[in-house]
CSV table of C-alpha atoms and ligand atoms in Angstrom, one decimal:
chain,number,residue,atom,x,y,z
I,1,MET,CA,-27.4,31.4,18.5
I,2,ALA,CA,-25.3,28.3,18.1
I,3,LEU,CA,-23.2,27.5,15.1
I,4,ILE,CA,-24.1,24.0,14.1
I,5,VAL,CA,-22.5,21.8,11.4
I,6,HIS,CA,-24.7,19.0,10.0
I,7,LYS,CA,-23.2,16.2,7.9
I,8,TYR,CA,-25.4,13.9,5.8
I,9,GLY,CA,-24.1,10.6,4.4
I,10,GLY,CA,-24.7,9.2,1.0
I,11,THR,CA,-27.8,7.1,2.0
I,12,SER,CA,-29.3,10.2,3.6
I,13,MET,CA,-28.8,12.0,0.3
I,14,GLY,CA,-29.8,9.0,-1.8
I,15,SER,CA,-32.7,10.4,-3.8
I,16,THR,CA,-34.4,13.7,-4.4
I,17,GLU,CA,-37.0,12.7,-1.9
I,18,ARG,CA,-34.4,12.1,0.7
I,19,ILE,CA,-32.7,15.4,-0.1
I,20,ARG,CA,-36.0,17.1,0.4
I,21,ASN,CA,-36.2,15.5,3.8
I,22,VAL,CA,-32.7,16.7,4.7
I,23,ALA,CA,-33.7,20.2,3.5
I,24,LYS,CA,-36.8,20.2,5.8
I,25,ARG,CA,-34.7,19.0,8.7
I,26,VAL,CA,-32.0,21.7,8.2
I,27,ALA,CA,-34.7,24.3,7.7
I,28,LYS,CA,-36.2,23.4,11.0
I,29,TRP,CA,-32.8,23.9,12.7
I,30,ALA,CA,-32.3,27.2,10.9
I,31,ARG,CA,-35.7,28.4,12.0
I,32,ALA,CA,-34.9,27.5,15.5
I,33,GLY,CA,-32.3,30.2,15.3
I,34,HIS,CA,-29.1,28.3,14.6
I,35,ARG,CA,-26.4,29.3,12.2
I,36,MET,CA,-26.2,26.3,9.9
I,37,VAL,CA,-23.4,24.8,7.8
I,38,VAL,CA,-24.3,21.6,6.1
I,39,VAL,CA,-21.8,19.1,4.6
I,40,PRO,CA,-23.3,16.4,2.3
I,41,SER,CA,-21.8,13.3,0.8
I,42,ALA,CA,-22.4,12.4,-2.8
I,43,MET,CA,-25.7,10.6,-3.4
I,44,SER,CA,-25.2,6.9,-2.5
I,45,GLY,CA,-23.5,4.8,-5.1
I,46,GLU,CA,-22.4,7.9,-7.1
I,47,THR,CA,-18.7,7.9,-6.0
I,48,ASN,CA,-18.5,4.1,-6.8
I,49,ARG,CA,-20.1,4.8,-10.2
I,50,LEU,CA,-17.7,7.5,-11.1
I,51,LEU,CA,-14.6,5.6,-10.0
I,52,GLY,CA,-15.9,2.6,-11.9
I,53,LEU,CA,-16.0,4.6,-15.1
I,54,ALA,CA,-12.4,5.7,-14.5
I,55,LYS,CA,-11.4,2.1,-14.0
I,56,GLU,CA,-12.7,1.2,-17.4
I,57,LEU,CA,-10.5,3.7,-19.0
I,58,ALA,CA,-7.5,3.5,-16.6
I,59,PRO,CA,-3.9,3.1,-17.8
I,60,ALA,CA,-2.2,-0.2,-16.8
I,61,LYS,CA,-0.2,1.5,-14.0
I,62,PRO,CA,-1.9,4.2,-11.9
I,63,THR,CA,0.3,7.3,-11.9
I,64,THR,CA,0.0,10.6,-10.1
I,65,PRO,CA,-1.5,12.3,-13.1
I,66,TYR,CA,-4.2,9.6,-13.2
I,67,ASN,CA,-4.9,10.0,-9.5
I,68,ARG,CA,-5.3,13.8,-10.1
I,69,GLU,CA,-8.0,13.0,-12.6
I,70,LEU,CA,-9.7,10.6,-10.2
I,71,ASP,CA,-10.0,13.4,-7.7
I,72,MET,CA,-11.3,15.8,-10.4
I,73,LEU,CA,-13.9,13.2,-11.2
I,74,ALA,CA,-14.9,11.9,-7.8
I,75,ALA,CA,-15.3,15.4,-6.4
I,76,THR,CA,-18.2,16.0,-8.8
I,77,GLY,CA,-20.4,13.7,-6.8
I,78,GLU,CA,-20.4,16.1,-3.8
I,79,GLN,CA,-20.7,19.1,-6.1
I,80,ALA,CA,-24.0,17.7,-7.5
I,81,SER,CA,-25.5,16.7,-4.1
I,82,SER,CA,-24.5,20.1,-2.5
I,83,ALA,CA,-26.2,22.1,-5.3
I,84,LEU,CA,-29.3,19.9,-5.1
I,85,LEU,CA,-29.5,20.4,-1.3
I,86,ALA,CA,-29.1,24.2,-1.7
I,87,ILE,CA,-32.0,24.1,-4.2
I,88,ALA,CA,-34.1,22.0,-1.9
I,89,LEU,CA,-33.5,24.5,0.9
I,90,GLN,CA,-34.5,27.4,-1.3
I,91,SER,CA,-37.8,25.5,-2.0
I,92,GLU,CA,-38.3,25.4,1.8
I,93,GLY,CA,-38.1,29.2,1.8
I,94,VAL,CA,-34.6,29.2,3.3
I,95,GLU,CA,-31.8,31.3,1.8
I,96,ALA,CA,-29.0,28.9,0.9
I,97,VAL,CA,-25.8,28.8,-1.1
I,98,SER,CA,-23.5,25.9,-1.9
I,99,TYR,CA,-19.7,26.0,-2.2
I,100,THR,CA,-17.1,23.5,-3.5
I,101,GLY,CA,-14.0,22.7,-1.4
I,102,TRP,CA,-12.0,25.2,-3.4
I,103,GLN,CA,-14.6,28.0,-3.2
I,104,MET,CA,-14.8,27.5,0.5
I,105,GLY,CA,-11.0,27.4,0.9
I,106,VAL,CA,-10.4,23.9,2.1
I,107,GLN,CA,-6.6,23.8,1.6
I,108,THR,CA,-5.0,20.3,1.5
I,109,ASP,CA,-1.7,18.8,0.6
I,110,SER,CA,-1.3,17.2,-2.9
I,111,SER,CA,-1.7,13.5,-2.1
I,112,TYR,CA,-4.5,12.8,-4.5
I,113,THR,CA,-7.1,10.4,-3.4
I,114,LYS,CA,-6.0,10.7,0.3
I,115,ALA,CA,-5.2,14.3,0.8
I,116,ARG,CA,-4.9,15.9,4.2
I,117,ILE,CA,-6.6,19.1,5.2
I,118,GLU,CA,-4.0,21.8,6.1
I,119,ARG,CA,-6.1,25.0,6.5
I,120,ILE,CA,-9.6,26.2,6.1
I,121,ASP,CA,-10.5,29.8,5.2
I,122,ASP,CA,-14.0,30.4,6.5
I,123,GLU,CA,-14.3,34.1,5.7
I,124,ARG,CA,-16.8,33.7,2.8
I,125,VAL,CA,-19.0,31.3,4.8
I,126,ARG,CA,-19.1,33.6,7.8
I,127,ALA,CA,-20.2,36.4,5.6
I,128,ASP,CA,-23.1,34.3,4.3
I,129,LEU,CA,-24.0,33.2,7.8
I,130,ASP,CA,-24.1,36.8,8.9
I,131,ALA,CA,-26.4,37.5,6.1
I,132,GLY,CA,-28.8,34.8,7.3
I,133,ARG,CA,-28.0,32.1,4.8
I,134,VAL,CA,-27.6,28.4,5.3
I,135,VAL,CA,-24.3,27.4,3.8
I,136,VAL,CA,-23.8,24.0,2.1
I,137,VAL,CA,-20.2,22.9,1.6
I,138,THR,CA,-19.2,19.9,-0.4
I,139,GLY,CA,-17.7,17.1,1.7
I,140,PHE,CA,-14.7,14.9,0.7
I,141,GLN,CA,-12.8,17.5,-1.3
I,142,GLY,CA,-10.3,20.3,-1.1
I,143,VAL,CA,-7.8,22.1,-3.2
I,144,ASP,CA,-4.0,22.0,-3.1
I,145,GLU,CA,-1.5,24.9,-3.2
I,146,LEU,CA,-1.5,24.9,-7.0
I,147,GLY,CA,-5.3,24.9,-7.3
I,148,ASN,CA,-5.7,21.2,-8.1
I,149,ILE,CA,-8.8,19.5,-6.8
I,150,THR,CA,-8.1,16.8,-4.2
I,151,THR,CA,-10.2,14.3,-2.2
I,152,LEU,CA,-9.7,13.1,1.3
I,153,GLY,CA,-10.1,9.3,0.9
I,154,ARG,CA,-13.3,7.2,1.0
I,155,GLY,CA,-15.7,8.2,3.6
I,156,GLY,CA,-13.9,11.6,3.8
I,157,SER,CA,-17.0,13.8,4.1
I,158,ASP,CA,-17.0,13.0,7.9
I,159,THR,CA,-13.5,14.5,8.0
I,160,SER,CA,-14.6,17.6,6.0
I,161,ALA,CA,-17.5,18.2,8.4
I,162,VAL,CA,-15.4,17.8,11.6
I,163,ALA,CA,-12.6,20.0,10.1
I,164,ILE,CA,-15.0,22.7,9.2
I,165,ALA,CA,-16.6,22.5,12.6
I,166,ALA,CA,-13.1,22.8,14.2
I,167,ALA,CA,-12.0,25.7,12.0
I,168,MET,CA,-15.2,27.6,12.6
I,169,LYS,CA,-15.3,26.7,16.3
I,170,ALA,CA,-18.8,25.3,15.9
I,171,ASP,CA,-20.8,24.5,19.0
I,172,GLU,CA,-21.5,21.0,17.7
I,173,CYS,CA,-21.0,18.8,14.7
I,174,LEU,CA,-23.9,16.3,14.0
I,175,ILE,CA,-23.1,13.4,11.8
I,176,TYR,CA,-26.4,12.2,10.3
I,177,THR,CA,-26.2,8.7,8.9
I,178,ASP,CA,-28.2,5.5,8.2
I,179,VAL,CA,-27.7,4.1,11.7
I,180,ASP,CA,-29.0,5.7,14.8
I,181,GLY,CA,-25.6,5.9,16.6
I,182,VAL,CA,-22.6,3.9,17.6
I,183,TYR,CA,-23.4,0.3,18.8
I,184,THR,CA,-21.7,-2.0,21.2
I,185,THR,CA,-21.0,-4.1,18.1
I,186,ASP,CA,-22.4,-4.4,14.6
I,187,PRO,CA,-26.1,-5.3,15.0
I,188,ARG,CA,-26.0,-7.4,11.8
I,189,VAL,CA,-23.7,-9.8,13.7
I,190,GLU,CA,-25.2,-9.5,17.2
I,191,PRO,CA,-28.9,-8.6,17.2
I,192,ASP,CA,-28.7,-7.8,20.9
I,193,ALA,CA,-26.1,-5.0,20.3
I,194,ARG,CA,-27.1,-1.8,22.0
I,195,ARG,CA,-26.7,1.8,21.0
I,196,LEU,CA,-24.3,3.7,23.3
I,197,ALA,CA,-25.6,7.0,24.5
I,198,LYS,CA,-22.0,8.1,24.9
I,199,ILE,CA,-18.6,6.9,24.0
I,200,SER,CA,-15.3,8.4,24.9
I,201,PHE,CA,-13.3,9.9,22.1
I,202,GLU,CA,-10.4,7.4,22.8
I,203,GLU,CA,-12.8,4.4,22.5
I,204,MET,CA,-14.2,5.8,19.3
I,205,LEU,CA,-10.8,6.2,17.9
I,206,GLU,CA,-10.1,2.5,18.6
I,207,MET,CA,-13.4,1.4,17.3
I,208,ALA,CA,-13.0,3.3,14.1
I,209,SER,CA,-9.4,2.0,13.5
I,210,LEU,CA,-10.5,-1.6,14.4
I,211,GLY,CA,-13.2,-1.9,11.8
I,212,SER,CA,-16.3,-0.1,13.0
I,213,LYS,CA,-17.2,1.9,9.9
I,214,VAL,CA,-19.5,4.5,11.5
I,215,LEU,CA,-17.0,7.3,11.2
I,216,GLN,CA,-13.9,7.8,9.0
I,217,ILE,CA,-11.0,7.5,11.5
I,218,ARG,CA,-9.4,10.7,10.4
I,219,SER,CA,-12.6,12.6,11.4
I,220,VAL,CA,-12.3,11.1,14.9
I,221,GLU,CA,-8.6,12.2,15.1
I,222,PHE,CA,-9.6,15.7,14.0
I,223,ALA,CA,-12.4,15.8,16.6
I,224,GLY,CA,-9.9,14.7,19.3
I,225,LYS,CA,-7.2,17.2,18.3
I,226,TYR,CA,-9.6,20.2,18.2
I,227,ARG,CA,-12.0,18.9,20.8
I,228,VAL,CA,-15.0,19.2,18.4
I,229,PRO,CA,-18.2,18.1,20.2
I,230,LEU,CA,-19.4,15.3,17.9
I,231,ARG,CA,-22.7,13.3,17.7
I,232,VAL,CA,-23.7,10.5,15.4
I,233,LEU,CA,-27.4,10.2,14.8
I,234,SER,CA,-30.0,8.9,12.4
I,235,SER,CA,-31.3,10.8,9.4
I,236,PHE,CA,-34.2,8.5,9.2
I,237,THR,CA,-36.2,9.8,12.1
I,238,PRO,CA,-39.1,12.0,10.9
I,239,TRP,CA,-37.7,15.4,9.9
I,240,ASP,CA,-40.1,17.2,12.1
I,241,ILE,CA,-39.1,15.3,15.3
I,242,ASP,CA,-38.9,17.7,18.2
I,243,ILE,CA,-35.5,19.5,17.9
I,244,ASN,CA,-34.7,19.2,21.6
I,245,GLU,CA,-35.3,15.4,21.5
I,246,GLU,CA,-33.2,15.2,18.3
I,247,ALA,CA,-30.4,17.2,19.8
I,248,VAL,CA,-29.8,14.5,22.4
I,249,SER,CA,-30.4,11.4,20.3
I,250,GLY,CA,-27.8,9.1,18.8
I,251,THR,CA,-24.3,8.7,20.3
I,252,LEU,CA,-22.3,11.6,21.8
I,253,ILE,CA,-18.5,11.3,21.4
I,254,THR,CA,-17.4,12.7,24.7
I,255,PHE,CA,-14.1,14.0,26.1
I,256,GLU,CA,-15.0,13.5,29.7
I,257,GLU,CA,-14.6,10.3,31.4
I,258,ASP,CA,-17.6,10.5,33.6
I,259,GLU,CA,-18.8,8.0,36.2
I,260,THR,CA,-21.2,6.0,34.0
I,261,MET,CA,-18.4,5.4,31.5
I,262,GLU,CA,-16.0,4.1,34.1
I,263,GLN,CA,-18.5,1.4,35.1
I,264,ALA,CA,-18.4,-0.2,31.7
I,265,VAL,CA,-15.1,-2.0,31.6
I,266,VAL,CA,-15.6,-3.0,27.9
I,267,SER,CA,-17.7,-0.6,25.8
I,268,GLY,CA,-17.6,-2.3,22.5
I,269,ILE,CA,-16.5,-5.1,20.3
I,270,ALA,CA,-14.9,-4.4,16.9
I,271,PHE,CA,-14.0,-6.8,14.2
I,272,SER,CA,-12.4,-6.7,10.8
I,273,ARG,CA,-11.9,-9.1,7.9
I,274,ASP,CA,-9.6,-6.7,6.2
I,275,GLU,CA,-6.3,-8.3,7.2
I,276,ALA,CA,-4.2,-11.3,6.2
I,277,LYS,CA,-1.4,-13.1,8.1
I,278,ILE,CA,2.1,-13.7,6.8
I,279,SER,CA,4.6,-15.9,8.5
I,280,VAL,CA,8.3,-16.1,7.7
I,281,LEU,CA,9.5,-19.4,9.0
I,282,GLY,CA,13.0,-20.6,10.0
I,283,VAL,CA,14.5,-17.1,10.4
I,284,PRO,CA,18.0,-17.0,11.9
I,285,ASP,CA,17.5,-15.5,15.3
I,286,LYS,CA,19.9,-12.6,15.5
I,287,PRO,CA,19.8,-8.8,15.9
I,288,GLY,CA,18.3,-6.9,13.0
I,289,ILE,CA,15.8,-9.5,11.9
I,290,ALA,CA,12.6,-7.6,12.6
I,291,TYR,CA,14.1,-4.6,10.8
I,292,HIS,CA,15.2,-6.6,7.9
I,293,ILE,CA,11.7,-8.0,7.3
I,294,LEU,CA,9.5,-5.2,8.3
I,295,GLY,CA,11.8,-2.4,7.1
I,296,ALA,CA,11.4,-3.8,3.6
I,297,VAL,CA,7.6,-3.9,4.0
I,298,ALA,CA,7.5,-0.4,5.3
I,299,ASP,CA,9.7,0.9,2.5
I,300,ALA,CA,7.1,-0.5,0.1
I,301,ASN,CA,4.5,1.7,1.9
I,302,ILE,CA,2.7,-1.3,3.3
I,303,GLU,CA,1.2,-1.0,6.7
I,304,VAL,CA,1.8,-3.7,9.3
I,305,ASP,CA,-0.6,-4.3,12.1
I,306,VAL,CA,-0.3,-7.2,14.6
I,307,ILE,CA,3.2,-8.7,15.0
I,308,ILE,CA,4.6,-11.7,16.8
I,309,GLN,CA,7.9,-13.4,17.0
I,310,ASN,CA,8.1,-16.9,18.4
I,311,LEU,CA,10.7,-18.3,20.8
I,312,SER,CA,13.7,-19.4,19.0
I,313,LYS,CA,14.7,-23.0,18.7
I,314,ASP,CA,18.2,-24.1,17.5
I,315,GLY,CA,18.9,-20.5,16.6
I,316,LYS,CA,15.9,-20.2,14.4
I,317,THR,CA,12.6,-18.4,14.9
I,318,ASP,CA,9.3,-17.8,13.2
I,319,PHE,CA,8.1,-14.3,12.6
I,320,SER,CA,4.4,-13.4,11.8
I,321,PHE,CA,2.6,-10.2,11.1
I,322,THR,CA,-0.7,-9.0,9.5
I,323,VAL,CA,-1.2,-6.6,6.6
I,324,ASN,CA,-4.2,-5.3,4.8
I,325,ARG,CA,-5.7,-8.1,2.7
I,326,ALA,CA,-5.5,-6.0,-0.4
I,327,GLU,CA,-1.7,-5.8,0.2
I,328,PHE,CA,-1.3,-9.5,0.8
I,329,ALA,CA,-0.1,-10.6,-2.6
I,330,ARG,CA,2.3,-7.7,-3.0
I,331,THR,CA,3.8,-8.3,0.5
I,332,VAL,CA,4.4,-12.0,-0.2
I,333,ASP,CA,5.9,-11.2,-3.5
I,334,LEU,CA,8.2,-8.6,-2.0
I,335,LEU,CA,9.4,-11.0,0.7
I,336,LYS,CA,10.0,-13.8,-1.7
I,337,THR,CA,11.9,-11.8,-4.2
I,338,LYS,CA,13.7,-9.2,-2.0
I,339,VAL,CA,13.9,-10.4,1.5
I,340,LEU,CA,14.1,-14.2,1.6
I,341,PRO,CA,17.3,-14.5,-0.6
I,342,THR,CA,19.3,-12.2,1.8
I,343,LEU,CA,17.7,-13.4,5.0
I,344,GLY,CA,18.3,-17.1,4.8
I,345,ALA,CA,14.8,-17.9,6.0
I,346,ALA,CA,13.3,-21.2,5.1
I,347,ASP,CA,9.9,-20.3,3.8
I,348,ILE,CA,6.9,-18.0,3.8
I,349,VAL,CA,3.3,-19.0,4.4
I,350,GLY,CA,0.3,-16.9,4.3
I,351,ASP,CA,-3.3,-17.0,5.5
I,352,THR,CA,-6.0,-14.7,4.2
I,353,LYS,CA,-8.8,-16.5,6.0
I,354,ILE,CA,-8.3,-14.7,9.3
I,355,CYS,CA,-10.1,-12.0,11.2
I,356,LYS,CA,-9.3,-9.7,14.0
I,357,VAL,CA,-11.7,-9.3,16.9
I,358,SER,CA,-11.1,-6.6,19.6
I,359,ILE,CA,-12.6,-5.6,22.9
I,360,VAL,CA,-12.4,-1.9,23.6
I,361,GLY,CA,-13.0,0.1,26.8
I,362,ILE,CA,-11.3,2.8,28.9
I,363,GLY,CA,-12.2,0.8,32.0
I,364,MET,CA,-9.5,-1.7,31.0
I,365,ARG,CA,-7.0,0.8,32.3
I,366,SER,CA,-8.2,0.3,35.9
I,367,HIS,CA,-9.3,-3.3,35.8
I,368,VAL,CA,-7.1,-6.3,35.7
I,369,GLY,CA,-8.1,-9.6,34.2
I,370,VAL,CA,-10.1,-8.3,31.3
I,371,ALA,CA,-7.8,-9.7,28.6
I,372,SER,CA,-7.7,-13.1,30.4
I,373,LYS,CA,-11.5,-13.2,30.5
I,374,MET,CA,-11.5,-12.6,26.8
I,375,PHE,CA,-9.1,-15.6,26.3
I,376,ARG,CA,-11.2,-17.8,28.6
I,377,VAL,CA,-14.4,-17.0,26.7
I,378,LEU,CA,-12.7,-17.8,23.4
I,379,SER,CA,-11.3,-21.1,24.7
I,380,GLU,CA,-14.7,-22.1,26.0
I,381,GLU,CA,-16.0,-21.7,22.5
I,382,GLY,CA,-13.1,-23.8,21.2
I,383,ILE,CA,-11.6,-20.9,19.2
I,384,ASN,CA,-7.9,-21.0,18.7
I,385,ILE,CA,-6.1,-17.6,19.1
I,386,GLN,CA,-3.3,-17.1,16.5
I,387,MET,CA,-2.0,-13.7,17.5
I,388,ILE,CA,-2.7,-11.2,20.3
I,389,SER,CA,-2.0,-7.5,20.5
I,390,THR,CA,-2.9,-5.1,23.3
I,391,SER,CA,-3.0,-1.4,24.1
I,392,GLU,CA,-4.1,0.4,27.2
I,393,ILE,CA,-7.7,0.3,26.2
I,394,LYS,CA,-8.1,-2.6,23.8
I,395,THR,CA,-7.2,-6.3,23.3
I,396,SER,CA,-7.2,-7.7,19.8
I,397,VAL,CA,-6.9,-11.3,18.8
I,398,VAL,CA,-6.4,-12.8,15.3
I,399,ILE,CA,-8.5,-16.0,14.8
I,400,ASP,CA,-9.8,-18.1,12.0
I,401,GLU,CA,-12.3,-16.1,9.9
I,402,LYS,CA,-15.0,-18.8,10.3
I,403,TYR,CA,-15.3,-18.2,14.0
I,404,MET,CA,-15.7,-14.4,13.8
I,405,GLU,CA,-19.5,-14.2,14.4
I,406,LEU,CA,-19.3,-16.8,17.2
I,407,ALA,CA,-16.5,-14.9,18.9
I,408,VAL,CA,-18.2,-11.6,18.7
I,409,ARG,CA,-21.5,-12.9,20.1
I,410,ALA,CA,-19.8,-14.8,22.9
I,411,LEU,CA,-17.7,-11.8,24.0
I,412,HIS,CA,-20.7,-9.5,23.7
I,413,LYS,CA,-22.6,-11.6,26.1
I,414,ALA,CA,-19.7,-12.3,28.5
I,415,PHE,CA,-19.0,-8.6,28.9
I,416,ASP,CA,-22.7,-7.9,29.5
I,417,LEU,CA,-22.9,-5.6,26.6
I,418,ASP,CA,-26.5,-6.8,25.9
I,419,GLN,CA,-27.5,-5.4,29.3
I,420,PRO,CA,-28.8,-1.8,29.5
I,421,ALA,CA,-26.1,0.5,30.9
I,422,ASN,CA,-27.0,2.0,34.3
Q,501,LIG,N1,-18.5,10.3,-1.4
Q,501,LIG,C1,-17.3,9.8,-0.8
Q,501,LIG,C2,-17.3,8.3,-0.7
Q,501,LIG,O1,-18.2,7.6,-1.1
Q,501,LIG,C3,-17.1,10.5,0.5
Q,501,LIG,C4,-18.1,10.2,1.6
Q,501,LIG,O2,-19.2,9.8,1.3
Q,501,LIG,O3,-17.8,10.5,2.8
Q,501,LIG,O4,-16.4,7.8,-0.2
Q,502,MG,MG1,-19.6,7.5,5.6
């Protein structure tokens, strides 16, 4: 008897009818003899609705006590959906019980709205499983040392499910969602995008951090750390689909680099409009400059992504980097008020109309010329590259936002991602 964790996203839990479908599917797995733990998200739109209410009443400056109440509030979305799922399971004739994060013993730190899981105490759940019950555990939430309710950041139910699977040494964690797997790129941008039957954990980590929103990145980190077998699949197949067929559908996140994976040099193309570029112009080119600029940015808790420094001319250089678009105004303000006056730089210019497009593939480790092919393809489309950053298994470029779709499609074709994998 395998121990299986199912996770259902907000769309899959979006109405009582859909919850009934989830219950039927879970009941099928339980009847097939599996020990089942199910982690649902809040019903779609519910977390936004709750946070919207809070915003209407929010104090001018968010404080820690305010964030505590946000978590108290947002966690109710999952509490409701979990109870509804347990009720629906009972209607299917399956014994089921639901637990909140604190009842289950999901211990986190105290960073409200973005807490990290530290420990999971699964004793109570094991007892229920032993007694033949299906256990439903709220996603997205936990409890800190002092008993305060915490949440794990938007999309955090993925991480709850993987963390529970890791703690309980589950045989597999199935993430049911509104798409049927991980694609070579977003099918809304490139209709010829293909579902990948498998993707390596490292590629998935890059894809998640580069803008593919299929899984919360922390859940992928967790899966990697504890080697949790993870599969992303659709909750919109008929619930009574053959269980053996269902068990191999979607995309498997794998830890083995098998032969078929090595053949694909590039496995996917990720893109993101979430960043903005800032350039500090006419900086005196001397030791400590990068630290002077980026140290101040880091001290303000602003994350920096791509960085370039130009060749210096007459002892001056230009320095550019990207930050999350939501942090753009704050970063420019910080640089203007705190950094420019002591730096002696000439000016700051910014551009929020950029995007980042990345090619990802573990095959890039063993193949040369992959990045240069990317640059050639972009040049043939007349797309100017503003910044470049690389790692062992990815190359990212920053380009004008208006070319994003064109770049994604051209690269998708050039790297044969529209062709079936062999
Ligand atoms: N309900 C939470 C959110 O909307 C967590 C999740 O769905 O994973 O972000
Ligand atoms: Mg999600």
